[in-house]
JSON list of C-alpha atoms and ligand atoms in Angstrom, two decimals:
[
{"chain": "A", "resi": 1, "resn": "ALA", "atom": "CA", "xyz": [-6.14, 4.43, -11.36]},
{"chain": "A", "resi": 2, "resn": "ASN", "atom": "CA", "xyz": [-6.04, 6.98, -13.72]},
{"chain": "A", "resi": 3, "resn": "PRO", "atom": "CA", "xyz": [-3.82, 9.20, -14.02]},
{"chain": "A", "resi": 4, "resn": "ASN", "atom": "CA", "xyz": [-1.79, 6.45, -12.41]},
{"chain": "A", "resi": 5, "resn": "SER", "atom": "CA", "xyz": [0.84, 6.14, -9.48]},
{"chain": "A", "resi": 6, "resn": "PRO", "atom": "CA", "xyz": [3.55, 6.29, -9.52]},
{"chain": "A", "resi": 7, "resn": "SER", "atom": "CA", "xyz": [4.17, 6.73, -13.06]},
{"chain": "A", "resi": 8, "resn": "GLY", "atom": "CA", "xyz": [1.68, 10.21, -13.12]},
{"chain": "A", "resi": 9, "resn": "THR", "atom": "CA", "xyz": [1.04, 8.84, -16.51]},
{"chain": "A", "resi": 10, "resn": "MET", "atom": "CA", "xyz": [-2.52, 8.73, -18.44]},
{"chain": "A", "resi": 11, "resn": "ILE", "atom": "CA", "xyz": [-4.41, 6.49, -20.57]},
{"chain": "A", "resi": 12, "resn": "SER", "atom": "CA", "xyz": [-6.98, 8.62, -22.59]},
{"chain": "A", "resi": 13, "resn": "PRO", "atom": "CA", "xyz": [-10.77, 8.55, -21.94]},
{"chain": "A", "resi": 14, "resn": "GLY", "atom": "CA", "xyz": [-10.96, 7.10, -25.64]},
{"chain": "A", "resi": 15, "resn": "GLU", "atom": "CA", "xyz": [-8.96, 3.83, -24.62]},
{"chain": "A", "resi": 16, "resn": "ILE", "atom": "CA", "xyz": [-10.61, 3.60, -21.13]},
{"chain": "A", "resi": 17, "resn": "SER", "atom": "CA", "xyz": [-14.23, 3.49, -22.89]},
{"chain": "A", "resi": 18, "resn": "LYS", "atom": "CA", "xyz": [-12.96, 0.89, -25.51]},
{"chain": "A", "resi": 19, "resn": "ILE", "atom": "CA", "xyz": [-11.60, -1.00, -22.07]},
{"chain": "A", "resi": 20, "resn": "ALA", "atom": "CA", "xyz": [-15.02, -0.57, -20.89]},
{"chain": "A", "resi": 21, "resn": "SER", "atom": "CA", "xyz": [-16.95, -1.73, -23.57]},
{"chain": "A", "resi": 22, "resn": "GLN", "atom": "CA", "xyz": [-14.68, -5.05, -23.64]},
{"chain": "A", "resi": 23, "resn": "VAL", "atom": "CA", "xyz": [-15.16, -5.75, -20.15]},
{"chain": "A", "resi": 24, "resn": "ASP", "atom": "CA", "xyz": [-17.55, -8.20, -18.68]},
{"chain": "A", "resi": 25, "resn": "GLY", "atom": "CA", "xyz": [-18.21, -6.45, -15.33]},
{"chain": "A", "resi": 26, "resn": "VAL", "atom": "CA", "xyz": [-17.67, -2.94, -13.57]},
{"chain": "A", "resi": 27, "resn": "LEU", "atom": "CA", "xyz": [-14.96, -0.70, -14.38]},
{"chain": "A", "resi": 28, "resn": "VAL", "atom": "CA", "xyz": [-13.33, 1.16, -11.35]},
{"chain": "A", "resi": 29, "resn": "ILE", "atom": "CA", "xyz": [-11.16, 4.19, -12.47]},
{"chain": "A", "resi": 30, "resn": "ASP", "atom": "CA", "xyz": [-9.85, 5.74, -9.35]},
{"chain": "A", "resi": 31, "resn": "GLU", "atom": "CA", "xyz": [-9.42, 9.40, -10.52]},
{"chain": "A", "resi": 32, "resn": "ALA", "atom": "CA", "xyz": [-7.71, 10.56, -7.59]},
{"chain": "A", "resi": 33, "resn": "TYR", "atom": "CA", "xyz": [-5.58, 12.94, -9.59]},
{"chain": "A", "resi": 34, "resn": "ALA", "atom": "CA", "xyz": [-7.44, 13.80, -12.31]},
{"chain": "A", "resi": 35, "resn": "ASP", "atom": "CA", "xyz": [-7.51, 17.54, -11.07]},
{"chain": "A", "resi": 36, "resn": "PHE", "atom": "CA", "xyz": [-4.38, 17.78, -12.33]},
{"chain": "A", "resi": 37, "resn": "ALA", "atom": "CA", "xyz": [-4.62, 15.99, -15.99]},
{"chain": "A", "resi": 38, "resn": "ASP", "atom": "CA", "xyz": [-5.49, 17.66, -19.39]},
{"chain": "A", "resi": 39, "resn": "ASN", "atom": "CA", "xyz": [-8.46, 15.48, -19.40]},
{"chain": "A", "resi": 40, "resn": "ASN", "atom": "CA", "xyz": [-10.50, 13.17, -17.17]},
{"chain": "A", "resi": 41, "resn": "CYS", "atom": "CA", "xyz": [-13.29, 9.69, -17.68]},
{"chain": "A", "resi": 42, "resn": "LEU", "atom": "CA", "xyz": [-16.34, 11.92, -16.34]},
{"chain": "A", "resi": 43, "resn": "SER", "atom": "CA", "xyz": [-17.94, 12.02, -19.55]},
{"chain": "A", "resi": 44, "resn": "LEU", "atom": "CA", "xyz": [-17.89, 8.33, -19.99]},
{"chain": "A", "resi": 45, "resn": "VAL", "atom": "CA", "xyz": [-20.39, 7.48, -17.02]},
{"chain": "A", "resi": 46, "resn": "GLU", "atom": "CA", "xyz": [-23.33, 8.74, -19.45]},
{"chain": "A", "resi": 47, "resn": "GLN", "atom": "CA", "xyz": [-22.37, 6.01, -22.05]},
{"chain": "A", "resi": 48, "resn": "HIS", "atom": "CA", "xyz": [-21.17, 3.40, -20.09]},
{"chain": "A", "resi": 49, "resn": "ASP", "atom": "CA", "xyz": [-23.22, 1.56, -17.38]},
{"chain": "A", "resi": 50, "resn": "ASN", "atom": "CA", "xyz": [-20.77, 0.06, -16.08]},
{"chain": "A", "resi": 51, "resn": "ILE", "atom": "CA", "xyz": [-18.24, 2.63, -15.34]},
{"chain": "A", "resi": 52, "resn": "LEU", "atom": "CA", "xyz": [-17.48, 3.64, -11.78]},
{"chain": "A", "resi": 53, "resn": "ILE", "atom": "CA", "xyz": [-15.08, 6.80, -11.24]},
{"chain": "A", "resi": 54, "resn": "LEU", "atom": "CA", "xyz": [-13.60, 7.57, -7.45]},
{"chain": "A", "resi": 55, "resn": "ARG", "atom": "CA", "xyz": [-12.66, 11.11, -6.92]},
{"chain": "A", "resi": 56, "resn": "THR", "atom": "CA", "xyz": [-11.12, 12.06, -3.51]},
{"chain": "A", "resi": 57, "resn": "LEU", "atom": "CA", "xyz": [-10.94, 15.31, -1.23]},
{"chain": "A", "resi": 58, "resn": "SER", "atom": "CA", "xyz": [-7.72, 14.53, -0.38]},
{"chain": "A", "resi": 59, "resn": "LYS", "atom": "CA", "xyz": [-5.27, 15.59, -3.39]},
{"chain": "A", "resi": 60, "resn": "SER", "atom": "CA", "xyz": [-6.30, 19.06, -5.47]},
{"chain": "A", "resi": 61, "resn": "TYR", "atom": "CA", "xyz": [-8.61, 20.27, -2.20]},
{"chain": "A", "resi": 62, "resn": "SER", "atom": "CA", "xyz": [-5.72, 19.33, 0.03]},
{"chain": "A", "resi": 63, "resn": "LEU", "atom": "CA", "xyz": [-8.03, 18.24, 2.55]},
{"chain": "A", "resi": 64, "resn": "ALA", "atom": "CA", "xyz": [-6.45, 14.35, 3.58]},
{"chain": "A", "resi": 65, "resn": "GLY", "atom": "CA", "xyz": [-7.63, 14.99, 7.17]},
{"chain": "A", "resi": 66, "resn": "ILE", "atom": "CA", "xyz": [-11.19, 15.26, 6.86]},
{"chain": "A", "resi": 67, "resn": "ARG", "atom": "CA", "xyz": [-11.22, 11.54, 4.93]},
{"chain": "A", "resi": 68, "resn": "PHE", "atom": "CA", "xyz": [-13.83, 12.13, 2.09]},
{"chain": "A", "resi": 69, "resn": "GLY", "atom": "CA", "xyz": [-14.32, 10.71, -1.40]},
{"chain": "A", "resi": 70, "resn": "PHE", "atom": "CA", "xyz": [-16.97, 10.40, -3.43]},
{"chain": "A", "resi": 71, "resn": "CYS", "atom": "CA", "xyz": [-17.58, 7.86, -6.91]},
{"chain": "A", "resi": 72, "resn": "ILE", "atom": "CA", "xyz": [-19.84, 8.63, -9.95]},
{"chain": "A", "resi": 73, "resn": "ALA", "atom": "CA", "xyz": [-21.15, 5.96, -11.48]},
{"chain": "A", "resi": 74, "resn": "GLN", "atom": "CA", "xyz": [-25.05, 5.31, -13.30]},
{"chain": "A", "resi": 75, "resn": "GLU", "atom": "CA", "xyz": [-27.78, 4.85, -11.10]},
{"chain": "A", "resi": 76, "resn": "SER", "atom": "CA", "xyz": [-28.00, 1.22, -11.72]},
{"chain": "A", "resi": 77, "resn": "ILE", "atom": "CA", "xyz": [-24.59, 0.69, -10.07]},
{"chain": "A", "resi": 78, "resn": "ILE", "atom": "CA", "xyz": [-25.19, 3.06, -7.00]},
{"chain": "A", "resi": 79, "resn": "GLN", "atom": "CA", "xyz": [-28.63, 1.48, -6.01]},
{"chain": "A", "resi": 80, "resn": "GLY", "atom": "CA", "xyz": [-26.39, -1.77, -6.15]},
{"chain": "A", "resi": 81, "resn": "MET", "atom": "CA", "xyz": [-23.82, -0.12, -3.68]},
{"chain": "A", "resi": 82, "resn": "MET", "atom": "CA", "xyz": [-26.03, 1.32, -1.20]},
{"chain": "A", "resi": 83, "resn": "LYS", "atom": "CA", "xyz": [-27.90, -2.68, -0.73]},
{"chain": "A", "resi": 84, "resn": "VAL", "atom": "CA", "xyz": [-24.21, -3.22, 0.99]},
{"chain": "A", "resi": 85, "resn": "LYS", "atom": "CA", "xyz": [-23.40, 0.12, 2.40]},
{"chain": "A", "resi": 86, "resn": "ASP", "atom": "CA", "xyz": [-23.15, 0.51, 5.94]},
{"chain": "A", "resi": 87, "resn": "SER", "atom": "CA", "xyz": [-25.38, 2.14, 8.25]},
{"chain": "A", "resi": 88, "resn": "TYR", "atom": "CA", "xyz": [-22.65, 4.45, 9.12]},
{"chain": "A", "resi": 89, "resn": "ASN", "atom": "CA", "xyz": [-22.48, 7.88, 7.42]},
{"chain": "A", "resi": 90, "resn": "VAL", "atom": "CA", "xyz": [-20.34, 10.36, 6.74]},
{"chain": "A", "resi": 91, "resn": "ASP", "atom": "CA", "xyz": [-19.90, 12.73, 9.58]},
{"chain": "A", "resi": 92, "resn": "ARG", "atom": "CA", "xyz": [-21.48, 16.27, 9.30]},
{"chain": "A", "resi": 93, "resn": "LEU", "atom": "CA", "xyz": [-17.93, 18.07, 10.08]},
{"chain": "A", "resi": 94, "resn": "SER", "atom": "CA", "xyz": [-16.53, 16.52, 7.01]},
{"chain": "A", "resi": 95, "resn": "ILE", "atom": "CA", "xyz": [-19.86, 17.06, 4.75]},
{"chain": "A", "resi": 96, "resn": "THR", "atom": "CA", "xyz": [-19.55, 20.66, 5.87]},
{"chain": "A", "resi": 97, "resn": "ALA", "atom": "CA", "xyz": [-16.15, 21.45, 4.82]},
{"chain": "A", "resi": 98, "resn": "VAL", "atom": "CA", "xyz": [-16.84, 19.30, 1.11]},
{"chain": "A", "resi": 99, "resn": "VAL", "atom": "CA", "xyz": [-19.41, 21.20, 0.14]},
{"chain": "A", "resi": 100, "resn": "ALA", "atom": "CA", "xyz": [-17.66, 24.91, 1.12]},
{"chain": "A", "resi": 101, "resn": "ALA", "atom": "CA", "xyz": [-14.48, 23.01, -0.60]},
{"chain": "A", "resi": 102, "resn": "LEU", "atom": "CA", "xyz": [-16.61, 22.34, -3.88]},
{"chain": "A", "resi": 103, "resn": "ASP", "atom": "CA", "xyz": [-18.16, 25.33, -4.05]},
{"chain": "A", "resi": 104, "resn": "ASP", "atom": "CA", "xyz": [-14.91, 27.41, -4.40]},
{"chain": "A", "resi": 105, "resn": "GLN", "atom": "CA", "xyz": [-13.46, 25.78, -7.32]},
{"chain": "A", "resi": 106, "resn": "LYS", "atom": "CA", "xyz": [-11.52, 28.81, -7.59]},
{"chain": "A", "resi": 107, "resn": "THR", "atom": "CA", "xyz": [-8.88, 28.05, -4.79]},
{"chain": "A", "resi": 108, "resn": "MET", "atom": "CA", "xyz": [-8.69, 24.46, -5.91]},
{"chain": "A", "resi": 109, "resn": "ARG", "atom": "CA", "xyz": [-8.12, 25.48, -10.00]},
{"chain": "A", "resi": 110, "resn": "ALA", "atom": "CA", "xyz": [-5.52, 27.81, -8.34]},
{"chain": "A", "resi": 111, "resn": "ASN", "atom": "CA", "xyz": [-3.66, 25.62, -6.45]},
{"chain": "A", "resi": 112, "resn": "VAL", "atom": "CA", "xyz": [-3.38, 22.86, -9.62]},
{"chain": "A", "resi": 113, "resn": "GLU", "atom": "CA", "xyz": [-2.64, 25.71, -11.65]},
{"chain": "A", "resi": 114, "resn": "LYS", "atom": "CA", "xyz": [0.49, 26.50, -9.39]},
{"chain": "A", "resi": 115, "resn": "ILE", "atom": "CA", "xyz": [1.36, 23.03, -9.13]},
{"chain": "A", "resi": 116, "resn": "LYS", "atom": "CA", "xyz": [1.44, 22.26, -12.64]},
{"chain": "A", "resi": 117, "resn": "GLU", "atom": "CA", "xyz": [3.69, 25.64, -13.50]},
{"chain": "A", "resi": 118, "resn": "THR", "atom": "CA", "xyz": [5.80, 24.22, -10.80]},
{"chain": "A", "resi": 119, "resn": "ARG", "atom": "CA", "xyz": [5.62, 20.54, -12.32]},
{"chain": "A", "resi": 120, "resn": "GLN", "atom": "CA", "xyz": [7.02, 22.00, -15.10]},
{"chain": "A", "resi": 121, "resn": "TYR", "atom": "CA", "xyz": [9.89, 23.27, -14.12]},
{"chain": "A", "resi": 122, "resn": "LEU", "atom": "CA", "xyz": [11.00, 20.76, -12.00]},
{"chain": "A", "resi": 123, "resn": "ALA", "atom": "CA", "xyz": [10.16, 18.44, -15.16]},
{"chain": "A", "resi": 124, "resn": "GLN", "atom": "CA", "xyz": [12.79, 20.08, -17.27]},
{"chain": "A", "resi": 125, "resn": "SER", "atom": "CA", "xyz": [15.25, 20.95, -14.57]},
{"chain": "A", "resi": 126, "resn": "LEU", "atom": "CA", "xyz": [15.39, 16.75, -13.73]},
{"chain": "A", "resi": 127, "resn": "GLN", "atom": "CA", "xyz": [15.75, 16.30, -17.33]},
{"chain": "A", "resi": 128, "resn": "GLU", "atom": "CA", "xyz": [18.43, 19.30, -17.80]},
{"chain": "A", "resi": 129, "resn": "LEU", "atom": "CA", "xyz": [20.00, 17.25, -14.83]},
{"chain": "A", "resi": 130, "resn": "GLY", "atom": "CA", "xyz": [20.13, 13.81, -16.77]},
{"chain": "A", "resi": 131, "resn": "PHE", "atom": "CA", "xyz": [16.86, 12.20, -15.51]},
{"chain": "A", "resi": 132, "resn": "TYR", "atom": "CA", "xyz": [14.01, 10.47, -17.49]},
{"chain": "A", "resi": 133, "resn": "VAL", "atom": "CA", "xyz": [11.18, 11.96, -16.69]},
{"chain": "A", "resi": 134, "resn": "TYR", "atom": "CA", "xyz": [7.94, 10.00, -17.35]},
{"chain": "A", "resi": 135, "resn": "PRO", "atom": "CA", "xyz": [5.13, 12.61, -18.65]},
{"chain": "A", "resi": 136, "resn": "SER", "atom": "CA", "xyz": [3.29, 13.57, -15.89]},
{"chain": "A", "resi": 137, "resn": "GLN", "atom": "CA", "xyz": [-0.91, 14.13, -15.11]},
{"chain": "A", "resi": 138, "resn": "THR", "atom": "CA", "xyz": [-0.50, 14.45, -11.30]},
{"chain": "A", "resi": 139, "resn": "ASN", "atom": "CA", "xyz": [1.09, 16.38, -8.60]},
{"chain": "A", "resi": 140, "resn": "PHE", "atom": "CA", "xyz": [4.25, 14.34, -8.46]},
{"chain": "A", "resi": 141, "resn": "ILE", "atom": "CA", "xyz": [6.82, 13.30, -11.20]},
{"chain": "A", "resi": 142, "resn": "LEU", "atom": "CA", "xyz": [8.26, 9.90, -11.49]},
{"chain": "A", "resi": 143, "resn": "ALA", "atom": "CA", "xyz": [12.00, 10.31, -12.77]},
{"chain": "A", "resi": 144, "resn": "LYS", "atom": "CA", "xyz": [14.23, 7.85, -13.87]},
{"chain": "A", "resi": 145, "resn": "CYS", "atom": "CA", "xyz": [18.06, 7.88, -12.80]},
{"chain": "A", "resi": 146, "resn": "MET", "atom": "CA", "xyz": [20.30, 7.82, -15.27]},
{"chain": "A", "resi": 147, "resn": "ARG", "atom": "CA", "xyz": [23.33, 5.11, -15.93]},
{"chain": "A", "resi": 148, "resn": "GLY", "atom": "CA", "xyz": [25.32, 4.98, -13.46]},
{"chain": "A", "resi": 149, "resn": "VAL", "atom": "CA", "xyz": [23.22, 6.57, -10.55]},
{"chain": "A", "resi": 150, "resn": "SER", "atom": "CA", "xyz": [21.94, 4.44, -7.60]},
{"chain": "A", "resi": 151, "resn": "ALA", "atom": "CA", "xyz": [17.76, 5.94, -7.16]},
{"chain": "A", "resi": 152, "resn": "HIS", "atom": "CA", "xyz": [18.62, 4.49, -3.85]},
{"chain": "A", "resi": 153, "resn": "HIS", "atom": "CA", "xyz": [22.04, 5.71, -3.26]},
{"chain": "A", "resi": 154, "resn": "VAL", "atom": "CA", "xyz": [20.31, 9.36, -4.10]},
{"chain": "A", "resi": 155, "resn": "TYR", "atom": "CA", "xyz": [17.22, 8.53, -1.89]},
{"chain": "A", "resi": 156, "resn": "GLN", "atom": "CA", "xyz": [19.28, 8.28, 1.24]},
{"chain": "A", "resi": 157, "resn": "ALA", "atom": "CA", "xyz": [21.86, 11.03, 0.91]},
{"chain": "A", "resi": 158, "resn": "LEU", "atom": "CA", "xyz": [18.57, 13.30, -0.16]},
{"chain": "A", "resi": 159, "resn": "LYS", "atom": "CA", "xyz": [17.01, 11.95, 3.47]},
{"chain": "A", "resi": 160, "resn": "SER", "atom": "CA", "xyz": [19.95, 12.21, 5.34]},
{"chain": "A", "resi": 161, "resn": "ARG", "atom": "CA", "xyz": [19.28, 16.52, 4.39]},
{"chain": "A", "resi": 162, "resn": "LYS", "atom": "CA", "xyz": [15.63, 16.14, 5.10]},
{"chain": "A", "resi": 163, "resn": "ILE", "atom": "CA", "xyz": [14.41, 15.79, 1.83]},
{"chain": "A", "resi": 164, "resn": "LEU", "atom": "CA", "xyz": [12.16, 13.28, 1.25]},
{"chain": "A", "resi": 165, "resn": "VAL", "atom": "CA", "xyz": [11.37, 11.80, -2.33]},
{"chain": "A", "resi": 166, "resn": "ARG", "atom": "CA", "xyz": [9.95, 8.20, -2.76]},
{"chain": "A", "resi": 167, "resn": "TYR", "atom": "CA", "xyz": [11.96, 5.18, -3.69]},
{"chain": "A", "resi": 168, "resn": "PHE", "atom": "CA", "xyz": [10.36, 1.73, -4.27]},
{"chain": "A", "resi": 169, "resn": "ASN", "atom": "CA", "xyz": [12.25, -1.19, -3.90]},
{"chain": "A", "resi": 170, "resn": "ILE", "atom": "CA", "xyz": [10.67, -3.28, -6.69]},
{"chain": "A", "resi": 171, "resn": "ARG", "atom": "CA", "xyz": [12.19, -4.50, -9.83]},
{"chain": "A", "resi": 172, "resn": "ARG", "atom": "CA", "xyz": [11.41, -1.90, -12.97]},
{"chain": "A", "resi": 173, "resn": "LEU", "atom": "CA", "xyz": [10.84, 1.02, -10.18]},
{"chain": "A", "resi": 174, "resn": "ASP", "atom": "CA", "xyz": [13.97, 0.44, -8.40]},
{"chain": "A", "resi": 175, "resn": "ASP", "atom": "CA", "xyz": [16.38, 2.98, -10.28]},
{"chain": "A", "resi": 176, "resn": "CYS", "atom": "CA", "xyz": [13.48, 5.57, -10.07]},
{"chain": "A", "resi": 177, "resn": "LEU", "atom": "CA", "xyz": [12.41, 8.59, -7.78]},
{"chain": "A", "resi": 178, "resn": "ARG", "atom": "CA", "xyz": [8.86, 9.44, -7.38]},
{"chain": "A", "resi": 179, "resn": "ILE", "atom": "CA", "xyz": [9.07, 13.80, -6.29]},
{"chain": "A", "resi": 180, "resn": "THR", "atom": "CA", "xyz": [6.51, 15.11, -4.95]},
{"chain": "A", "resi": 181, "resn": "ILE", "atom": "CA", "xyz": [5.51, 18.67, -6.60]},
{"chain": "A", "resi": 182, "resn": "GLY", "atom": "CA", "xyz": [6.47, 21.38, -3.71]},
{"chain": "A", "resi": 183, "resn": "THR", "atom": "CA", "xyz": [6.64, 24.57, -3.33]},
{"chain": "A", "resi": 184, "resn": "ARG", "atom": "CA", "xyz": [8.73, 26.86, -5.88]},
{"chain": "A", "resi": 185, "resn": "GLU", "atom": "CA", "xyz": [11.07, 27.25, -3.06]},
{"chain": "A", "resi": 186, "resn": "GLU", "atom": "CA", "xyz": [10.80, 23.61, -2.17]},
{"chain": "A", "resi": 187, "resn": "VAL", "atom": "CA", "xyz": [12.21, 22.44, -5.18]},
{"chain": "A", "resi": 188, "resn": "GLU", "atom": "CA", "xyz": [15.00, 24.93, -5.98]},
{"chain": "A", "resi": 189, "resn": "ILE", "atom": "CA", "xyz": [16.01, 23.22, -2.20]},
{"chain": "A", "resi": 190, "resn": "LEU", "atom": "CA", "xyz": [15.90, 19.57, -3.78]},
{"chain": "A", "resi": 191, "resn": "LEU", "atom": "CA", "xyz": [17.88, 20.98, -7.39]},
{"chain": "A", "resi": 192, "resn": "ARG", "atom": "CA", "xyz": [20.55, 22.14, -5.49]},
{"chain": "A", "resi": 193, "resn": "ASN", "atom": "CA", "xyz": [20.75, 19.18, -3.93]},
{"chain": "A", "resi": 194, "resn": "LEU", "atom": "CA", "xyz": [20.80, 16.68, -6.84]},
{"chain": "A", "resi": 195, "resn": "LYS", "atom": "CA", "xyz": [23.50, 18.82, -8.41]},
{"chain": "A", "resi": 196, "resn": "GLU", "atom": "CA", "xyz": [25.63, 18.31, -5.48]},
{"chain": "A", "resi": 197, "resn": "LEU", "atom": "CA", "xyz": [25.10, 14.79, -5.25]},
{"chain": "A", "resi": 198, "resn": "ILE", "atom": "CA", "xyz": [25.20, 14.03, -8.93]},
{"chain": "A", "resi": 199, "resn": "SER", "atom": "CA", "xyz": [27.63, 16.29, -10.24]},
{"chain": "A", "resi": 200, "resn": "ASN", "atom": "CA", "xyz": [29.68, 14.84, -13.17]},
{"chain": "A", "resi": 201, "resn": "ASN", "atom": "CA", "xyz": [33.05, 14.72, -10.56]},
{"chain": "A", "resi": 202, "resn": "HIS", "atom": "CA", "xyz": [32.90, 11.21, -9.21]},
{"chain": "A", "resi": 203, "resn": "ALA", "atom": "CA", "xyz": [35.15, 12.10, -6.75]},
{"chain": "A", "resi": 204, "resn": "LYS", "atom": "CA", "xyz": [32.87, 14.22, -4.87]},
{"chain": "A", "resi": 205, "resn": "SER", "atom": "CA", "xyz": [29.64, 12.88, -5.14]},
{"chain": "A", "resi": 206, "resn": "LYS", "atom": "CA", "xyz": [30.37, 9.21, -4.21]},
{"chain": "A", "resi": 207, "resn": "VAL", "atom": "CA", "xyz": [27.04, 8.86, -2.45]},
{"chain": "A", "resi": 208, "resn": "ALA", "atom": "CA", "xyz": [25.45, 9.05, -5.86]},
{"chain": "A", "resi": 209, "resn": "TYR", "atom": "CA", "xyz": [27.42, 6.70, -7.91]},
{"chain": "A", "resi": 210, "resn": "CYS", "atom": "CA", "xyz": [27.70, 2.93, -7.93]},
{"chain": "A", "resi": 211, "resn": "PRO", "atom": "CA", "xyz": [30.71, 1.83, -7.85]},
{"chain": "B", "resi": 301, "resn": "LIG", "atom": "C1", "xyz": [-4.50, 9.65, -2.60]},
{"chain": "B", "resi": 301, "resn": "LIG", "atom": "C2", "xyz": [-4.98, 8.37, -3.64]},
{"chain": "B", "resi": 301, "resn": "LIG", "atom": "C3", "xyz": [-6.57, 7.96, -3.49]},
{"chain": "B", "resi": 301, "resn": "LIG", "atom": "C4", "xyz": [-7.92, 8.39, -1.88]},
{"chain": "B", "resi": 301, "resn": "LIG", "atom": "O1", "xyz": [-7.02, 8.85, -0.98]},
{"chain": "B", "resi": 301, "resn": "LIG", "atom": "P1", "xyz": [-8.10, 9.11, 0.59]},
{"chain": "B", "resi": 301, "resn": "LIG", "atom": "O2", "xyz": [-6.95, 10.05, 1.05]},
{"chain": "B", "resi": 301, "resn": "LIG", "atom": "O3", "xyz": [-8.28, 7.85, 0.98]},
{"chain": "B", "resi": 301, "resn": "LIG", "atom": "O4", "xyz": [-9.03, 9.68, -0.07]},
{"chain": "B", "resi": 301, "resn": "LIG", "atom": "C5", "xyz": [-6.95, 7.31, -3.96]},
{"chain": "B", "resi": 301, "resn": "LIG", "atom": "N1", "xyz": [-6.34, 6.76, -5.04]},
{"chain": "B", "resi": 301, "resn": "LIG", "atom": "C6", "xyz": [-4.96, 7.04, -5.34]},
{"chain": "B", "resi": 301, "resn": "LIG", "atom": "C7", "xyz": [-4.24, 6.15, -6.45]},
{"chain": "B", "resi": 301, "resn": "LIG", "atom": "C8", "xyz": [-4.51, 8.11, -4.67]},
{"chain": "B", "resi": 301, "resn": "LIG", "atom": "O5", "xyz": [-2.87, 8.22, -4.59]}
]
């Protein structure tokens, strides 16, 4: 996945191109988050007959409910896929919605720009609170908790306040929270609650601190 989830980080098209040259087989690049990034690998399709790019309407186009994605590759790969494709096609209502959405780049770009502005604001605010923030090219931020603060406890405390962020009980991620960029108002509510939980006053914020 490039940009990647849950890190939010991205590998440059130059690096991907090198990998594609070295791979003996098809390199599938999941670009679900590409519209939120500064760059993408679309142009590599022309140079590499073994690159296959996946896109979805579920993220930047806000159309997760129509269940539509597509892929971009050279004709030889697409022909191979057609050989094994099921006879059932995408439904007509989804196609109609997708065509309308793709025709309206302006709405998508406006939403993406709003999300990127809020992403910048959230990243800076989290850093000021003491989190380590991984550079995000997506519509979420991966933030590492400061020493002594349990990400799991913060996650649970936020959840009890009806604020849902993602916690991964996985090695190397269990000190992090993945936070989707909401509206500016939602981000303000999150930050207000995080400040309460992670205030320097240990007595007041037992919830957030490890013993
Ligand atoms: C959301 C997402 C997809 C695609 O989701 P669909 O709703 O099934 O189109 C693919 N890859 C990643 C990494 C995603 O986050």
